[in-house]
Amino acid sequence: MQKIKSLMTRQGLKSPPESLGDLSAIESLRVPGKEEFRELREQPSDPQAEQELINSIEQVYFSTDSFDIVKYELEKLPPVLNLQELEEYRDKLKQQQAAVSKKVADLILEKQPAYVKELERVTSLQTGLQLAAVICTNGRRHLNIAKEGFTQASLGLLANQRKRQLLIGLLKSLRTIKTLQRTDVRLSEMLEEEDYPGAIQLCLECQKAASTFKHYSCISELNSKLQDTLEQIEEQLDVALSKICKNFDINHYTKVQQAYRLLGKTQTAMDQLHMHFTQAIHNTVFQVVLGYVELCSGNTDTKFQKLQYKDLCTHVTPDSYIPCLADLCKALWEVMLSYYRTMEWHEKHDNEDTTSASEGSNMGTEETNFDRGYIKKKLEHGLTRIWQDVQLKVKTYLLGTDLSIFKYDDFIFVLDIISRLMQVGEEFCGSKSEVLQESIRKQSVNYFKNYHRTRLDELRMFLENETWELCPVKSNFSILQLHEFKFMEQSRSPSVSPSKQPASTSSKTVTLFEQYCSDGNPFEIQANHKDEETEDVLASNGYESDEQEKSAYQEYDSDSDVPEELKRDYVDEQTGDAPVKSISRETLKSRKKSDYSLNKVNAPILTNTTLNVIRLVGKYMQMMNILKPIAFDVIHFTSQLFDYYLYAIYTFFGRNDSLESTGLGLSSSRLRTTLNRIQESLIDLEVSADPTATLTAAEERKEKVPSPHLSHLVVLTSGDTLYGLAERVVATESLVFLAEQFEFLQPHLDAVMPAVKKPFLQQFYSQTVSTASELRKPIYWIVAGKAIDYEQMLLLMANVKWDVKEIMSQHNIYVDALLKEFEQFNRRLNEVSKRVRIPLPVSNILWEHCIRLANRTIVEGYANVKKCSNEGRALMQLDFQQFLMKLEKLTDIRPIPDKEFVETYIKAYYLTENDMERWIKEHREYSTKQLTNLVNVCLGSHINKKARQKLLAAIDDIDRPKR
């Protein structure tokens, strides 16, 4: 151990205690002196080497202050000491110590300015503290001087001031008590002024003040009096609340709500309000009905006042029924409007309260929100409840009288009022008015069935007395001009074009409550709903002006100008409906040969019966528009009107059993199906009722109408009038016009028809309405079949010799006779067109029928030939070509109907045996007689007997399925 100490002494190392003392000095961060700094600075420095030395120091040297470095180093010594190793280790430690010391010195030098600055601040703070101590000492000294100078007089002044303040408070209390004694007078004045919030506020303030001064004996009696006054105010407040139900006033209701809010009874007020509304509905309807009953009875007998409302409704007379219903709805509207405006008031003030409530306390906000939620739910629930009460009252009134006693216009008027009321209900609470709908639907269906049955009988009477004369209407005639269709221009019906709709419909839809919120009543317009304006649809003489009449009969040659009105009214050849925008003079000249409408303005062709049917449809649509739940029943009855009219036209002018035997397909399968359906479902073919018939059969017969009979005044057998062509044109084209009006009304009918019933409407239009124009063919075929004397032509053809031996250059006389018949037919058409405008499609059909019949007669005449040579066949071609050439000058129909029918038959003569057999199988439009004659007569010269037998057998095979 001594060796170790001596070794440490020689090396300049200190003993552990001394070493610890040195370490503590280092840890105390003694600031090195200038000499030390200079020595450290003068030492050569290598930052990287110094940093490596510092990093090589063991981590334990950087531990806590309790670490014993000497002990640590001694414990590290090996058991056997080596001087050289110890010196090397010592040098290493010295180098590490020097690096650390230099690092510390650098850091100290870096922080030297901050240290100096902080030291100066501490010095300044010490100076300030010394100054504060001086100020405090002076203050205490001055306080002691003031304390010594305070006198007894000053205390006396303060005592007097206190007494003065107490006396002023007493005087104020006495004045308040005096005011309280006079409060009852002011409260009475405020109640008379209906200032309920002010009265309650004053009463509550007086009660609060009375409780403050309750130690005065005079206040106890006043407190009980104020409580009685407050109860009186609540009673008057309830009366004021009941006035809201019939005539809502926003200022009045605001005062009432403020008063209830001051009382803290907003929920109670809402309960009372609903009770008052229920009572108002009952009292209102009873008083309205009672007034009319007493007025009609002529006395004021009190027995009516004792009746129940249900019994009272049965005493309303038919004359006063509609005015009473209108006034009833007006009164109920006022009640519902008051409720509607009450809800509006609460919605508006709830928004304002929500904004202001955010500034109040949380407890007050929660209570306000609860009251607001209660009121909102109560009002929403009250909507349905009030509307149910209104429906029940009106239903009771409706059931009190049998509506079947009213005329149609009055019944529609009742339905219009109820429809308007249901509209009010739907806007009021979103209800579909099931109670009213079910009640009015049953009565409406029964009423309408009887009404429709009567109208069908009237229609049959009109049809049987109709002479089918033209009803002169203006060229711009539209069903919307009729009184019965005025409702379509006022409604937002999809069937009305946008140009015909009111301008207001393009903007947002305004509800009845928005429209009549401030003034008016939706049921007041019902009293003046009868349109007094006249219908301006008829033309005096078929022309709209003298100028038109004068220009209508002028002849148009190649040099004349075509009036613009005729260009405008000229109809398209294919459709007959769409006007051609631009037609040249040459086109008009070429087409006027078959257009017999140039001498009339292009006005619709219809009869008085057609106009009556259209009016009926308008009335039916009014009912549909007013009462949509019965729309299907009404549309079904409307379709029967069209069905019966169509069936009558067919029965009068188109029924001819010989038509179907022609094989020309004049009546389509769809038309035949439609006519059969109408006959089975609507026409009563039995003359008288069978007493043995079942009840079901009798009920079914009630739904049917007897088949109509043509008036004896209508003559269809005169050739001079083309067998009643004018009447046929008027009848048929009036049906087409009626069908066009139904097409025009389809969007409106589709809009009111229930979705599940729309297939019926679509079937009606596709299978019935669209077949109206198909009646033209069978009806005008009858005229075409009689207008030309085809039998005479056959006789003339039979006298022609066809087995000539040389080619003829002159056609036969029967061609001229046939052309004369067509010229006469053309003249007759012109004569008829002076009575009735013949539309281009009609004239085309007539010419087509006549030409078709003439061509088929020609083929029939050729089939009657007994002998025929090649030259005779050439003569047939010559005759037919001459006929075509002359015919084309009379008509502008192209191509000529059945032209190929004749030409093909003539050319078949030149076919060989094989070609002929194939030709027979391909041309089944010819009759067996015509084919047989072709084989026997025309082909006999160049085929043998066996081949002829084969062709005849082929003809027989073709004819067998027909038999």
mmCIF file of N, CA and C in Angstrom, residues 613-697:
data_model
loop_
_atom_site.group_PDB
_atom_site.id
_atom_site.type_symbol
_atom_site.label_atom_id
_atom_site.label_comp_id
_atom_site.label_asym_id
_atom_site.label_seq_id
_atom_site.Cartn_x
_atom_site.Cartn_y
_atom_site.Cartn_z
ATOM 1 N N VAL A 613 -123.080 14.746 -78.671
ATOM 2 C CA VAL A 613 -122.211 13.716 -78.095
ATOM 3 C C VAL A 613 -120.948 14.356 -77.522
ATOM 4 N N ILE A 614 -120.376 15.308 -78.254
ATOM 5 C CA ILE A 614 -119.177 15.985 -77.763
ATOM 6 C C ILE A 614 -119.480 16.734 -76.475
ATOM 7 N N ARG A 615 -120.639 17.382 -76.426
ATOM 8 C CA ARG A 615 -121.021 18.079 -75.197
ATOM 9 C C ARG A 615 -121.180 17.093 -74.040
ATOM 10 N N LEU A 616 -121.781 15.938 -74.343
ATOM 11 C CA LEU A 616 -121.917 14.918 -73.296
ATOM 12 C C LEU A 616 -120.553 14.474 -72.785
ATOM 13 N N VAL A 617 -119.620 14.264 -73.711
ATOM 14 C CA VAL A 617 -118.270 13.869 -73.310
ATOM 15 C C VAL A 617 -117.658 14.941 -72.411
ATOM 16 N N GLY A 618 -117.903 16.206 -72.765
ATOM 17 C CA GLY A 618 -117.396 17.286 -71.925
ATOM 18 C C GLY A 618 -117.986 17.243 -70.526
ATOM 19 N N LYS A 619 -119.292 16.971 -70.440
ATOM 20 C CA LYS A 619 -119.918 16.871 -69.116
ATOM 21 C C LYS A 619 -119.365 15.684 -68.332
ATOM 22 N N TYR A 620 -119.170 14.563 -69.015
ATOM 23 C CA TYR A 620 -118.612 13.396 -68.344
ATOM 24 C C TYR A 620 -117.197 13.694 -67.830
ATOM 25 N N MET A 621 -116.429 14.416 -68.650
ATOM 26 C CA MET A 621 -115.063 14.732 -68.242
ATOM 27 C C MET A 621 -115.046 15.724 -67.080
ATOM 28 N N GLN A 622 -116.061 16.581 -67.027
ATOM 29 C CA GLN A 622 -116.172 17.456 -65.856
ATOM 30 C C GLN A 622 -116.298 16.636 -64.588
ATOM 31 N N MET A 623 -117.133 15.609 -64.654
ATOM 32 C CA MET A 623 -117.309 14.766 -63.475
ATOM 33 C C MET A 623 -116.016 14.037 -63.140
ATOM 34 N N MET A 624 -115.310 13.548 -64.174
ATOM 35 C CA MET A 624 -114.029 12.879 -63.919
ATOM 36 C C MET A 624 -113.035 13.839 -63.283
ATOM 37 N N ASN A 625 -113.006 15.047 -63.795
ATOM 38 C CA ASN A 625 -112.050 16.025 -63.286
ATOM 39 C C ASN A 625 -112.368 16.412 -61.852
ATOM 40 N N ILE A 626 -113.657 16.447 -61.536
ATOM 41 C CA ILE A 626 -114.066 16.832 -60.189
ATOM 42 C C ILE A 626 -113.905 15.671 -59.221
ATOM 43 N N LEU A 627 -114.274 14.473 -59.649
ATOM 44 C CA LEU A 627 -114.279 13.320 -58.748
ATOM 45 C C LEU A 627 -113.476 12.195 -59.398
ATOM 46 N N LYS A 628 -112.187 12.205 -59.192
ATOM 47 C CA LYS A 628 -111.297 11.238 -59.844
ATOM 48 C C LYS A 628 -111.531 9.797 -59.398
ATOM 49 N N PRO A 629 -112.007 9.515 -58.163
ATOM 50 C CA PRO A 629 -112.221 8.100 -57.785
ATOM 51 C C PRO A 629 -113.210 7.354 -58.673
ATOM 52 N N ILE A 630 -114.119 8.058 -59.354
ATOM 53 C CA ILE A 630 -115.064 7.358 -60.230
ATOM 54 C C ILE A 630 -114.672 7.514 -61.697
ATOM 55 N N ALA A 631 -113.409 7.882 -61.924
ATOM 56 C CA ALA A 631 -112.952 8.149 -63.297
ATOM 57 C C ALA A 631 -113.149 6.940 -64.194
ATOM 58 N N PHE A 632 -112.878 5.741 -63.684
ATOM 59 C CA PHE A 632 -113.000 4.557 -64.535
ATOM 60 C C PHE A 632 -114.439 4.344 -64.974
ATOM 61 N N ASP A 633 -115.382 4.471 -64.044
ATOM 62 C CA ASP A 633 -116.795 4.288 -64.394
ATOM 63 C C ASP A 633 -117.222 5.301 -65.446
ATOM 64 N N VAL A 634 -116.788 6.556 -65.273
ATOM 65 C CA VAL A 634 -117.188 7.599 -66.212
ATOM 66 C C VAL A 634 -116.566 7.357 -67.587
ATOM 67 N N ILE A 635 -115.284 6.978 -67.608
ATOM 68 C CA ILE A 635 -114.624 6.708 -68.893
ATOM 69 C C ILE A 635 -115.285 5.519 -69.586
ATOM 70 N N HIS A 636 -115.707 4.526 -68.812
ATOM 71 C CA HIS A 636 -116.412 3.377 -69.401
ATOM 72 C C HIS A 636 -117.709 3.840 -70.059
ATOM 73 N N PHE A 637 -118.451 4.712 -69.370
ATOM 74 C CA PHE A 637 -119.691 5.224 -69.953
ATOM 75 C C PHE A 637 -119.396 6.125 -71.154
ATOM 76 N N THR A 638 -118.320 6.881 -71.082
ATOM 77 C CA THR A 638 -117.936 7.733 -72.216
ATOM 78 C C THR A 638 -117.627 6.886 -73.442
ATOM 79 N N SER A 639 -116.958 5.769 -73.229
ATOM 80 C CA SER A 639 -116.650 4.884 -74.355
ATOM 81 C C SER A 639 -117.924 4.316 -74.975
ATOM 82 N N GLN A 640 -118.964 4.133 -74.150
ATOM 83 C CA GLN A 640 -120.229 3.622 -74.688
ATOM 84 C C GLN A 640 -120.894 4.636 -75.613
ATOM 85 N N LEU A 641 -120.716 5.921 -75.316
ATOM 86 C CA LEU A 641 -121.255 6.945 -76.221
ATOM 87 C C LEU A 641 -120.629 6.808 -77.603
ATOM 88 N N PHE A 642 -119.311 6.655 -77.641
ATOM 89 C CA PHE A 642 -118.630 6.501 -78.928
ATOM 90 C C PHE A 642 -119.019 5.181 -79.586
ATOM 91 N N ASP A 643 -119.086 4.116 -78.780
ATOM 92 C CA ASP A 643 -119.463 2.810 -79.329
ATOM 93 C C ASP A 643 -120.830 2.872 -80.007
ATOM 94 N N TYR A 644 -121.791 3.489 -79.327
ATOM 95 C CA TYR A 644 -123.151 3.521 -79.855
ATOM 96 C C TYR A 644 -123.220 4.380 -81.113
ATOM 97 N N TYR A 645 -122.495 5.483 -81.115
ATOM 98 C CA TYR A 645 -122.476 6.349 -82.301
ATOM 99 C C TYR A 645 -121.857 5.610 -83.483
ATOM 100 N N LEU A 646 -120.748 4.930 -83.231
ATOM 101 C CA LEU A 646 -120.089 4.166 -84.307
ATOM 102 C C LEU A 646 -121.011 3.064 -84.826
ATOM 103 N N TYR A 647 -121.665 2.350 -83.895
ATOM 104 C CA TYR A 647 -122.549 1.251 -84.295
ATOM 105 C C TYR A 647 -123.729 1.779 -85.111
ATOM 106 N N ALA A 648 -124.231 2.960 -84.724
ATOM 107 C CA ALA A 648 -125.361 3.545 -85.451
ATOM 108 C C ALA A 648 -124.957 3.917 -86.873
ATOM 109 N N ILE A 649 -123.800 4.530 -87.036
ATOM 110 C CA ILE A 649 -123.335 4.904 -88.372
ATOM 111 C C ILE A 649 -123.177 3.658 -89.244
ATOM 112 N N TYR A 650 -122.617 2.600 -88.647
ATOM 113 C CA TYR A 650 -122.440 1.368 -89.413
ATOM 114 C C TYR A 650 -123.807 0.765 -89.773
ATOM 115 N N THR A 651 -124.717 0.773 -88.798
ATOM 116 C CA THR A 651 -126.039 0.186 -89.041
ATOM 117 C C THR A 651 -126.802 0.977 -90.110
ATOM 118 N N PHE A 652 -126.724 2.283 -90.059
ATOM 119 C CA PHE A 652 -127.466 3.113 -91.008
ATOM 120 C C PHE A 652 -126.889 3.057 -92.427
ATOM 121 N N PHE A 653 -125.567 3.115 -92.535
ATOM 122 C CA PHE A 653 -124.958 3.360 -93.841
ATOM 123 C C PHE A 653 -123.965 2.298 -94.302
ATOM 124 N N GLY A 654 -123.551 1.410 -93.433
ATOM 125 C CA GLY A 654 -122.494 0.486 -93.835
ATOM 126 C C GLY A 654 -122.847 -0.972 -93.805
ATOM 127 N N ARG A 655 -123.998 -1.314 -93.258
ATOM 128 C CA ARG A 655 -124.343 -2.738 -93.146
ATOM 129 C C ARG A 655 -124.872 -3.232 -94.498
ATOM 130 N N ASN A 656 -124.173 -4.205 -95.038
ATOM 131 C CA ASN A 656 -124.566 -4.794 -96.323
ATOM 132 C C ASN A 656 -123.925 -6.175 -96.396
ATOM 133 N N ASP A 657 -124.777 -7.186 -96.342
ATOM 134 C CA ASP A 657 -124.251 -8.551 -96.317
ATOM 135 C C ASP A 657 -123.484 -8.905 -97.577
ATOM 136 N N SER A 658 -123.771 -8.206 -98.666
ATOM 137 C CA SER A 658 -123.091 -8.534 -99.927
ATOM 138 C C SER A 658 -121.659 -8.028 -99.957
ATOM 139 N N LEU A 659 -121.328 -7.151 -99.034
ATOM 140 C CA LEU A 659 -119.970 -6.589 -99.045
ATOM 141 C C LEU A 659 -118.930 -7.655 -98.753
ATOM 142 N N GLU A 660 -119.202 -8.484 -97.759
ATOM 143 C CA GLU A 660 -118.208 -9.472 -97.367
ATOM 144 C C GLU A 660 -118.014 -10.529 -98.435
ATOM 145 N N SER A 661 -119.020 -10.705 -99.272
ATOM 146 C CA SER A 661 -118.898 -11.725 -100.315
ATOM 147 C C SER A 661 -117.985 -11.287 -101.445
ATOM 148 N N THR A 662 -117.621 -10.001 -101.492
ATOM 149 C CA THR A 662 -116.745 -9.532 -102.566
ATOM 150 C C THR A 662 -115.332 -10.024 -102.397
ATOM 151 N N GLY A 663 -114.963 -10.335 -101.133
ATOM 152 C CA GLY A 663 -113.608 -10.819 -100.882
ATOM 153 C C GLY A 663 -112.549 -9.749 -100.973
ATOM 154 N N LEU A 664 -112.962 -8.474 -100.911
ATOM 155 C CA LEU A 664 -112.005 -7.385 -101.047
ATOM 156 C C LEU A 664 -111.502 -6.885 -99.698
ATOM 157 N N GLY A 665 -111.949 -7.485 -98.629
ATOM 158 C CA GLY A 665 -111.486 -7.070 -97.303
ATOM 159 C C GLY A 665 -111.883 -5.661 -96.943
ATOM 160 N N LEU A 666 -113.138 -5.272 -97.271
ATOM 161 C CA LEU A 666 -113.579 -3.913 -96.997
ATOM 162 C C LEU A 666 -113.682 -3.649 -95.501
ATOM 163 N N SER A 667 -114.084 -4.655 -94.751
ATOM 164 C CA SER A 667 -114.160 -4.548 -93.292
ATOM 165 C C SER A 667 -113.015 -5.355 -92.698
ATOM 166 N N SER A 668 -112.124 -4.686 -91.983
ATOM 167 C CA SER A 668 -110.993 -5.381 -91.378
ATOM 168 C C SER A 668 -111.479 -6.269 -90.240
ATOM 169 N N SER A 669 -110.645 -7.215 -89.876
ATOM 170 C CA SER A 669 -111.009 -8.110 -88.757
ATOM 171 C C SER A 669 -111.148 -7.319 -87.469
ATOM 172 N N ARG A 670 -110.350 -6.277 -87.313
ATOM 173 C CA ARG A 670 -110.451 -5.445 -86.109
ATOM 174 C C ARG A 670 -111.792 -4.721 -86.068
ATOM 175 N N LEU A 671 -112.242 -4.210 -87.217
ATOM 176 C CA LEU A 671 -113.534 -3.528 -87.267
ATOM 177 C C LEU A 671 -114.673 -4.497 -86.985
ATOM 178 N N ARG A 672 -114.594 -5.681 -87.569
ATOM 179 C CA ARG A 672 -115.660 -6.669 -87.324
ATOM 180 C C ARG A 672 -115.687 -7.085 -85.860
ATOM 181 N N THR A 673 -114.505 -7.262 -85.268
ATOM 182 C CA THR A 673 -114.438 -7.612 -83.841
ATOM 183 C C THR A 673 -115.050 -6.509 -82.978
ATOM 184 N N THR A 674 -114.736 -5.265 -83.327
ATOM 185 C CA THR A 674 -115.277 -4.129 -82.559
ATOM 186 C C THR A 674 -116.796 -4.067 -82.670
ATOM 187 N N LEU A 675 -117.313 -4.229 -83.857
ATOM 188 C CA LEU A 675 -118.767 -4.186 -84.046
ATOM 189 C C LEU A 675 -119.459 -5.329 -83.315
ATOM 190 N N ASN A 676 -118.868 -6.503 -83.344
ATOM 191 C CA ASN A 676 -119.449 -7.647 -82.610
ATOM 192 C C ASN A 676 -119.431 -7.389 -81.112
ATOM 193 N N ARG A 677 -118.331 -6.818 -80.628
ATOM 194 C CA ARG A 677 -118.250 -6.526 -79.189
ATOM 195 C C ARG A 677 -119.322 -5.525 -78.788
ATOM 196 N N ILE A 678 -119.489 -4.477 -79.590
ATOM 197 C CA ILE A 678 -120.504 -3.463 -79.266
ATOM 198 C C ILE A 678 -121.897 -4.081 -79.291
ATOM 199 N N GLN A 679 -122.147 -4.900 -80.252
ATOM 200 C CA GLN A 679 -123.474 -5.515 -80.366
ATOM 201 C C GLN A 679 -123.767 -6.423 -79.190
ATOM 202 N N GLU A 680 -122.755 -7.158 -78.733
ATOM 203 C CA GLU A 680 -122.971 -8.092 -77.619
ATOM 204 C C GLU A 680 -123.076 -7.368 -76.277
ATOM 205 N N SER A 681 -122.297 -6.323 -76.086
ATOM 206 C CA SER A 681 -122.230 -5.687 -74.770
ATOM 207 C C SER A 681 -123.183 -4.510 -74.607
ATOM 208 N N LEU A 682 -123.603 -3.854 -75.714
ATOM 209 C CA LEU A 682 -124.359 -2.615 -75.584
ATOM 210 C C LEU A 682 -125.720 -2.637 -76.263
ATOM 211 N N ILE A 683 -125.884 -3.424 -77.295
ATOM 212 C CA ILE A 683 -127.112 -3.376 -78.105
ATOM 213 C C ILE A 683 -128.107 -4.426 -77.623
ATOM 214 N N ASP A 684 -129.321 -3.981 -77.368
ATOM 215 C CA ASP A 684 -130.423 -4.871 -76.978
ATOM 216 C C ASP A 684 -131.190 -5.231 -78.255
ATOM 217 N N LEU A 685 -130.986 -6.453 -78.715
ATOM 218 C CA LEU A 685 -131.602 -6.884 -79.969
ATOM 219 C C LEU A 685 -133.003 -7.437 -79.777
ATOM 220 N N GLU A 686 -133.434 -7.664 -78.504
ATOM 221 C CA GLU A 686 -134.764 -8.196 -78.239
ATOM 222 C C GLU A 686 -135.790 -7.073 -78.299
ATOM 223 N N VAL A 687 -136.946 -7.419 -78.850
ATOM 224 C CA VAL A 687 -137.988 -6.406 -79.026
ATOM 225 C C VAL A 687 -138.681 -6.105 -77.720
ATOM 226 N N SER A 688 -139.026 -7.102 -76.983
ATOM 227 C CA SER A 688 -139.734 -6.909 -75.714
ATOM 228 C C SER A 688 -139.117 -7.820 -74.674
ATOM 229 N N ALA A 689 -139.359 -7.468 -73.456
ATOM 230 C CA ALA A 689 -138.794 -8.245 -72.358
ATOM 231 C C ALA A 689 -139.511 -9.580 -72.217
ATOM 232 N N ASP A 690 -138.731 -10.583 -71.938
ATOM 233 C CA ASP A 690 -139.283 -11.922 -71.743
ATOM 234 C C ASP A 690 -139.676 -12.079 -70.283
ATOM 235 N N PRO A 691 -140.957 -12.347 -69.980
ATOM 236 C CA PRO A 691 -141.362 -12.458 -68.567
ATOM 237 C C PRO A 691 -140.713 -13.627 -67.858
ATOM 238 N N THR A 692 -140.252 -14.602 -68.604
ATOM 239 C CA THR A 692 -139.625 -15.769 -67.974
ATOM 240 C C THR A 692 -138.123 -15.587 -67.802
ATOM 241 N N ALA A 693 -137.608 -14.457 -68.226
ATOM 242 C CA ALA A 693 -136.165 -14.243 -68.124
ATOM 243 C C ALA A 693 -135.753 -14.126 -66.661
ATOM 244 N N THR A 694 -134.544 -14.487 -66.409
ATOM 245 C CA THR A 694 -134.022 -14.439 -65.039
ATOM 246 C C THR A 694 -133.754 -12.991 -64.644
ATOM 247 N N LEU A 695 -133.573 -12.806 -63.332
ATOM 248 C CA LEU A 695 -133.298 -11.463 -62.822
ATOM 249 C C LEU A 695 -131.976 -10.934 -63.357
ATOM 250 N N THR A 696 -130.993 -11.818 -63.465
ATOM 251 C CA THR A 696 -129.676 -11.403 -63.977
ATOM 252 C C THR A 696 -129.775 -10.928 -65.418
ATOM 253 N N ALA A 697 -130.542 -11.678 -66.216
ATOM 254 C CA ALA A 697 -130.716 -11.286 -67.616
ATOM 255 C C ALA A 697 -131.436 -9.949 -67.717
#
